Structures are given as C-alpha cells and as structure tokens.
Short mmCIF file of C-alpha atoms in Angstrom, two decimals:
data_model
loop_
_atom_site.label_atom_id
_atom_site.label_comp_id
_atom_site.label_asym_id
_atom_site.label_seq_id
_atom_site.Cartn_x
_atom_site.Cartn_y
_atom_site.Cartn_z
CA MET N 844 23.21 -218.42 40.98
CA MET N 845 26.63 -219.54 42.13
CA ALA N 846 29.26 -220.58 39.58
CA LEU N 847 29.99 -224.19 39.99
CA GLY N 848 32.70 -224.88 37.41
CA PRO N 849 36.08 -225.30 38.85
CA PRO N 850 38.80 -222.86 37.89
CA MET N 851 42.06 -224.07 36.38
CA LEU N 852 45.33 -224.22 38.31
CA ARG N 853 48.08 -221.83 36.85
CA THR N 854 49.95 -223.75 34.32
CA SER N 855 53.13 -222.46 35.91
CA LEU N 856 52.60 -224.73 38.94
CA HIS N 857 54.51 -227.93 38.32
CA THR N 858 55.12 -229.31 41.89
CA VAL N 859 53.37 -229.53 45.28
CA GLU N 860 56.16 -227.09 46.47
CA ASP N 861 55.16 -224.64 43.64
CA LEU N 862 51.54 -224.78 44.89
CA LEU N 863 52.32 -224.32 48.46
CA GLU N 864 54.59 -221.42 47.68
CA ASP N 865 51.81 -219.89 45.52
CA LEU N 866 49.02 -220.29 48.13
CA GLY N 867 51.44 -219.29 50.95
CA VAL N 868 50.25 -221.98 53.42
CA PRO N 869 51.67 -225.10 55.00
CA ALA N 870 50.70 -228.24 53.48
CA SER N 871 48.72 -229.40 56.64
CA ARG N 872 46.12 -226.71 55.62
CA VAL N 873 45.56 -227.76 52.00
CA LEU N 874 42.83 -230.32 51.55
CA LEU N 875 43.04 -233.22 48.78
CA ASN N 876 39.37 -234.10 48.57
CA PRO N 877 38.12 -232.70 46.16
CA PRO N 878 41.46 -233.05 44.19
CA ILE N 879 43.60 -230.05 43.96
CA GLY N 880 42.40 -227.81 41.26
CA ARG N 881 39.07 -229.24 41.12
CA ALA N 882 37.20 -227.85 44.10
CA THR N 883 34.11 -225.53 43.63
CA ILE N 884 32.20 -222.98 45.66
CA GLN N 885 29.62 -225.80 46.44
CA ASP N 886 32.63 -227.76 48.02
CA VAL N 887 33.30 -224.98 50.25
CA VAL N 888 29.47 -225.02 51.27
CA ASP N 889 29.40 -228.68 51.89
CA PHE N 890 32.62 -228.99 53.72
CA ASN N 891 31.96 -226.04 56.05
CA ALA N 892 28.40 -227.39 56.72
CA ARG N 893 29.52 -231.02 57.73
CA THR N 894 32.65 -230.13 59.76
CA GLU N 895 33.59 -227.66 62.51
CA ARG N 896 36.47 -226.46 60.50
CA LEU N 897 36.29 -223.65 57.95
CA CYS N 898 37.94 -223.65 54.54
CA GLU N 899 38.41 -221.07 51.83
CA LEU N 900 38.58 -221.65 48.05
CA VAL N 901 41.88 -220.68 46.16
CA ASP N 902 42.58 -221.70 42.59
CA GLY N 903 40.28 -224.61 42.84
CA THR N 904 41.89 -225.82 45.96
CA LEU N 905 40.22 -226.00 49.38
CA VAL N 906 42.44 -224.30 52.00
CA GLU N 907 41.67 -224.53 55.68
CA LYS N 908 41.50 -221.39 57.68
CA ALA N 909 44.16 -221.27 60.51
CA PRO N 910 42.26 -221.88 63.77
CA SER N 911 43.03 -220.11 67.08
CA PHE N 912 40.96 -219.55 70.05
CA ARG N 913 42.94 -216.34 71.03
CA LYS N 914 42.37 -214.80 67.56
CA SER N 915 38.48 -215.44 67.77
CA VAL N 916 38.52 -213.46 71.02
CA ILE N 917 40.11 -210.57 69.46
CA ALA N 918 38.15 -210.94 66.26
CA GLY N 919 34.92 -210.94 68.22
CA ALA N 920 35.98 -207.67 70.06
CA ILE N 921 36.63 -206.11 66.81
CA ALA N 922 33.38 -207.16 65.13
CA ALA N 923 31.56 -205.86 68.34
CA ALA N 924 33.06 -202.47 68.02
CA ILE N 925 32.61 -202.23 64.16
CA ARG N 926 29.03 -203.34 64.46
CA SER N 927 28.24 -200.86 67.02
CA CYS N 928 29.53 -198.03 64.74
CA ALA N 929 27.85 -199.51 61.61
CA ILE N 930 24.46 -199.84 63.37
CA SER N 931 24.50 -196.25 64.73
CA GLY N 932 25.24 -194.87 61.39
CA ASN N 933 23.31 -197.48 59.40
CA PHE N 934 26.52 -197.93 57.31
CA GLY N 935 26.36 -201.56 56.21
CA LEU N 936 26.79 -205.16 57.32
CA VAL N 937 29.49 -206.84 59.60
CA SER N 938 30.30 -210.55 59.35
CA GLY N 939 32.65 -212.88 60.92
CA ALA N 940 35.02 -215.86 60.02
CA SER N 941 32.07 -218.03 59.24
CA GLY N 942 30.86 -215.78 56.49
CA PRO N 943 32.47 -216.72 53.13
CA MET N 944 32.63 -214.18 50.23
CA ASN N 945 33.01 -214.98 46.64
CA LEU N 946 35.46 -212.20 45.79
CA CYS N 947 35.81 -213.30 42.21
CA ASP N 948 35.54 -216.28 39.97
CA GLY N 949 37.19 -219.31 41.84
CA LEU N 950 38.04 -217.39 45.01
CA VAL N 951 36.31 -217.53 48.25
CA ARG N 952 37.79 -215.91 51.24
CA MET N 953 36.49 -215.65 54.83
CA PRO N 954 37.92 -212.58 56.63
CA ASP N 955 38.05 -212.78 60.30
CA VAL N 956 35.89 -209.66 60.42
CA ALA N 957 34.46 -207.86 57.41
CA PHE N 958 32.57 -204.67 57.05
CA THR N 959 30.64 -204.25 53.80
CA ALA N 960 28.83 -200.90 53.14
CA TRP N 961 25.28 -201.06 51.87
CA ALA N 962 26.17 -199.54 48.55
CA ARG N 963 28.09 -202.82 47.94
CA VAL N 964 25.44 -205.13 49.12
CA PRO N 965 22.97 -206.32 46.31
CA GLY N 966 19.45 -205.25 47.16
CA ARG N 967 20.92 -203.61 50.29
CA GLN N 968 19.83 -206.34 52.48
CA VAL N 969 21.59 -209.41 53.94
CA PRO N 970 22.17 -211.71 51.10
CA THR N 971 20.49 -215.27 51.25
CA GLN N 972 23.09 -217.14 49.36
CA PRO N 973 25.51 -219.19 51.55
CA VAL N 974 28.42 -217.72 49.64
CA PRO N 975 27.38 -214.30 48.12
CA ARG N 976 29.32 -212.58 45.40
CA LEU N 977 30.60 -209.77 47.65
CA ALA N 978 33.68 -207.93 48.61
CA PRO N 979 34.16 -206.04 51.87
CA ASP N 980 35.10 -202.53 52.23
CA LEU N 981 37.08 -203.33 55.27
CA ALA N 982 38.79 -206.76 55.85
CA VAL N 983 40.19 -207.70 59.03
CA GLU N 984 42.76 -210.72 59.47
CA VAL N 985 43.95 -211.63 62.96
CA LEU N 986 47.20 -213.71 62.71
CA SER N 987 47.63 -217.45 63.70
CA PRO N 988 50.83 -219.32 64.06
CA SER N 989 50.33 -221.03 60.78
CA ASN N 990 49.69 -217.82 58.70
CA THR N 991 52.74 -216.96 56.54
CA ARG N 992 53.96 -213.62 55.19
CA ARG N 993 53.16 -214.80 51.73
CA GLU N 994 49.65 -215.93 52.56
CA MET N 995 48.78 -212.52 54.15
CA GLU N 996 50.33 -210.64 51.19
CA ARG N 997 48.21 -212.67 48.77
CA LYS N 998 45.10 -212.08 50.84
CA ARG N 999 45.82 -208.36 50.96
CA ARG N 1000 46.26 -208.30 47.33
CA GLU N 1001 43.01 -210.13 46.58
CA TYR N 1002 41.01 -207.92 48.96
CA PHE N 1003 42.14 -204.76 47.38
CA GLN N 1004 41.66 -206.26 43.78
CA ALA N 1005 38.07 -206.81 44.86
CA GLY N 1006 37.64 -203.43 45.83
CA ALA N 1007 38.40 -203.24 49.66
CA ARG N 1008 39.19 -199.77 50.91
CA LEU N 1009 40.86 -200.85 54.13
CA VAL N 1010 42.60 -203.95 55.48
CA TRP N 1011 43.81 -204.44 59.04
CA ILE N 1012 46.37 -207.21 59.98
CA VAL N 1013 46.26 -207.83 63.63
CA ASP N 1014 49.30 -209.33 65.42
CA LEU N 1015 48.34 -210.78 68.76
CA ASP N 1016 52.08 -211.25 70.01
CA ALA N 1017 53.45 -207.92 68.89
CA ARG N 1018 50.02 -206.20 70.05
CA THR N 1019 50.00 -204.26 66.87
CA VAL N 1020 47.69 -203.64 63.96
CA ASP N 1021 49.14 -203.04 60.56
CA VAL N 1022 46.65 -200.64 58.59
CA TYR N 1023 46.75 -200.91 54.71
CA VAL N 1024 45.09 -198.82 52.03
CA PRO N 1025 44.90 -199.35 48.28
CA ALA N 1026 47.15 -196.63 47.50
CA ALA N 1027 49.93 -198.04 49.58
CA PRO N 1028 49.21 -201.85 49.46
CA ASP N 1029 52.71 -202.84 50.63
CA ALA N 1030 53.34 -199.91 53.14
CA PRO N 1031 51.29 -200.36 56.28
CA ARG N 1032 50.94 -197.99 59.02
CA THR N 1033 51.63 -199.97 62.13
CA MET N 1034 49.75 -198.98 65.24
CA GLY N 1035 50.47 -200.22 68.77
CA VAL N 1036 48.77 -200.17 72.18
CA GLY N 1037 49.34 -196.40 72.40
CA ASP N 1038 47.21 -195.82 69.43
CA SER N 1039 43.43 -195.88 68.39
CA LEU N 1040 42.18 -197.32 65.24
CA ASP N 1041 39.82 -195.27 63.26
CA GLY N 1042 37.59 -196.12 60.30
CA GLY N 1043 38.48 -193.27 58.12
CA GLU N 1044 36.12 -192.66 55.21
CA VAL N 1045 35.04 -196.31 55.28
CA LEU N 1046 33.62 -196.18 58.90
CA PRO N 1047 33.10 -192.49 59.87
CA GLY N 1048 33.24 -191.90 63.55
CA PHE N 1049 34.69 -195.34 64.39
CA ALA N 1050 37.47 -195.35 67.02
CA LEU N 1051 38.87 -198.48 68.97
CA PRO N 1052 41.81 -197.95 71.52
CA LEU N 1053 44.24 -200.80 70.85
CA ALA N 1054 45.13 -200.77 74.55
CA GLU N 1055 41.54 -201.63 75.17
CA LEU N 1056 41.38 -204.15 72.48
CA PHE N 1057 44.40 -206.14 73.48
CA ALA N 1058 43.32 -206.11 77.06
CA GLU N 1059 40.78 -208.79 76.09
CA LEU N 1060 43.68 -211.22 76.18
CA GLY N 1061 44.46 -210.65 79.71
CA ARG N 1062 40.85 -210.72 81.01
CA THR N 1063 39.93 -213.06 83.90
CA ALA N 1064 37.01 -213.83 85.73
CA GLY N 1065 37.85 -211.42 88.53
CA ALA N 1066 38.38 -208.62 86.03
#
C-alpha cells in the first residue's frame, strides 16, 4: 500500500531561493500543482500517466526530470548491456527512466537506468505497484544540460542512503563516467573512452568498453 500523506518541507526553507538551492534544480523544473510541499506519490503516478513528461517527488514537491534525446540513446545502450548480463546470470531486474522507485518516505526517484538484485526485490518478481518501495543496487544517471552539481550530489547521497552499492554518473560532453561507491561517496573514479566499465560485486562479469558506448552518439544510417 503506497503512503499517500505528503511529507513536510524542511522548516529551514524560507524562500523559493532556499527551495531551489535545496533541490539543486532550476525553477523551470519545479511544478507548482500540487502546491510545493503537498505533493504525494499518487500525484507522481497521475502526472506521469497524463503527460509525456516525467517527474520525481522530493520533499513533497514534484520535480521534472531533465529531458534529453541524446541521453536517452546512451541510457538505452547502458540498459541493454546491463540487461544482457543480468539475464545471463539471473542476477535481478533492470529498469529505465520511466520506472519510479520509492526510496523512502516522501522520496521518489527515477534513475535513467537501474539494476536491482533479486535479493532486494519483494517476492523476487517484478513489482505490480506503479511506484514500488524499492532501491537499486546500481543507479545510473546520464547528465542533461539542466542537471546541476548540487542536484547530482543530492541524488547520489539519496541512492547510497537507500542502500545502493554503485552509482554511475555519465557525462556525454566529456565522454566520461564517474564511478561512485558508498565507501567514497564524494571521490569518484573517473573513466574515459580508453576504459571499460565493470560491475564489480554488483554485476559480476559485466564489462562495457566506453569507446563502444560513446560511439553510439556518432552512429549514422551508413554505419
């Protein structure tokens, strides 16, 4: 049963500027209906069902995900690679940006790609709830122009607090992936086109050469 009661905004927030600083997003991505601080999980479900846009729930506020076609191409390639490994080893589930996760009370995030091990999935089967109480073992976020450093720091912290074991932040312009682990949440291992991503203990046997991944951005009909 989903919790429908709205969370309370932090009492230290006194202005819209405070709110935007706390959320780490530009004003253009903050929705005002329902009113700030009063949105619920059901509002996420309703909004995402009636529009082509996607939003998350943060401190009772609906925050639109930053859209980008380029990032969806790369996210799709990453998801396909992870899914291949997850299925071959029957390790767990892979979901995409339209798969909301209720990380904790009042917080719904939608990683661009997420892998969740079976041990973390209730009943070890695909949840039927539109927004399951679930946290990924691996969360992948592909940066869009409107993503800020503050937003990504907050998301990374939330994923680890929910139990994530690995977070990848993909920068399309730099052609790099920052790899974060809970033991060093602010000290990433930055990997470039000469490197290959691995899944470590989270996804044994997974390997994705970054040169191959970022080549997706240059593919044409004749390639």
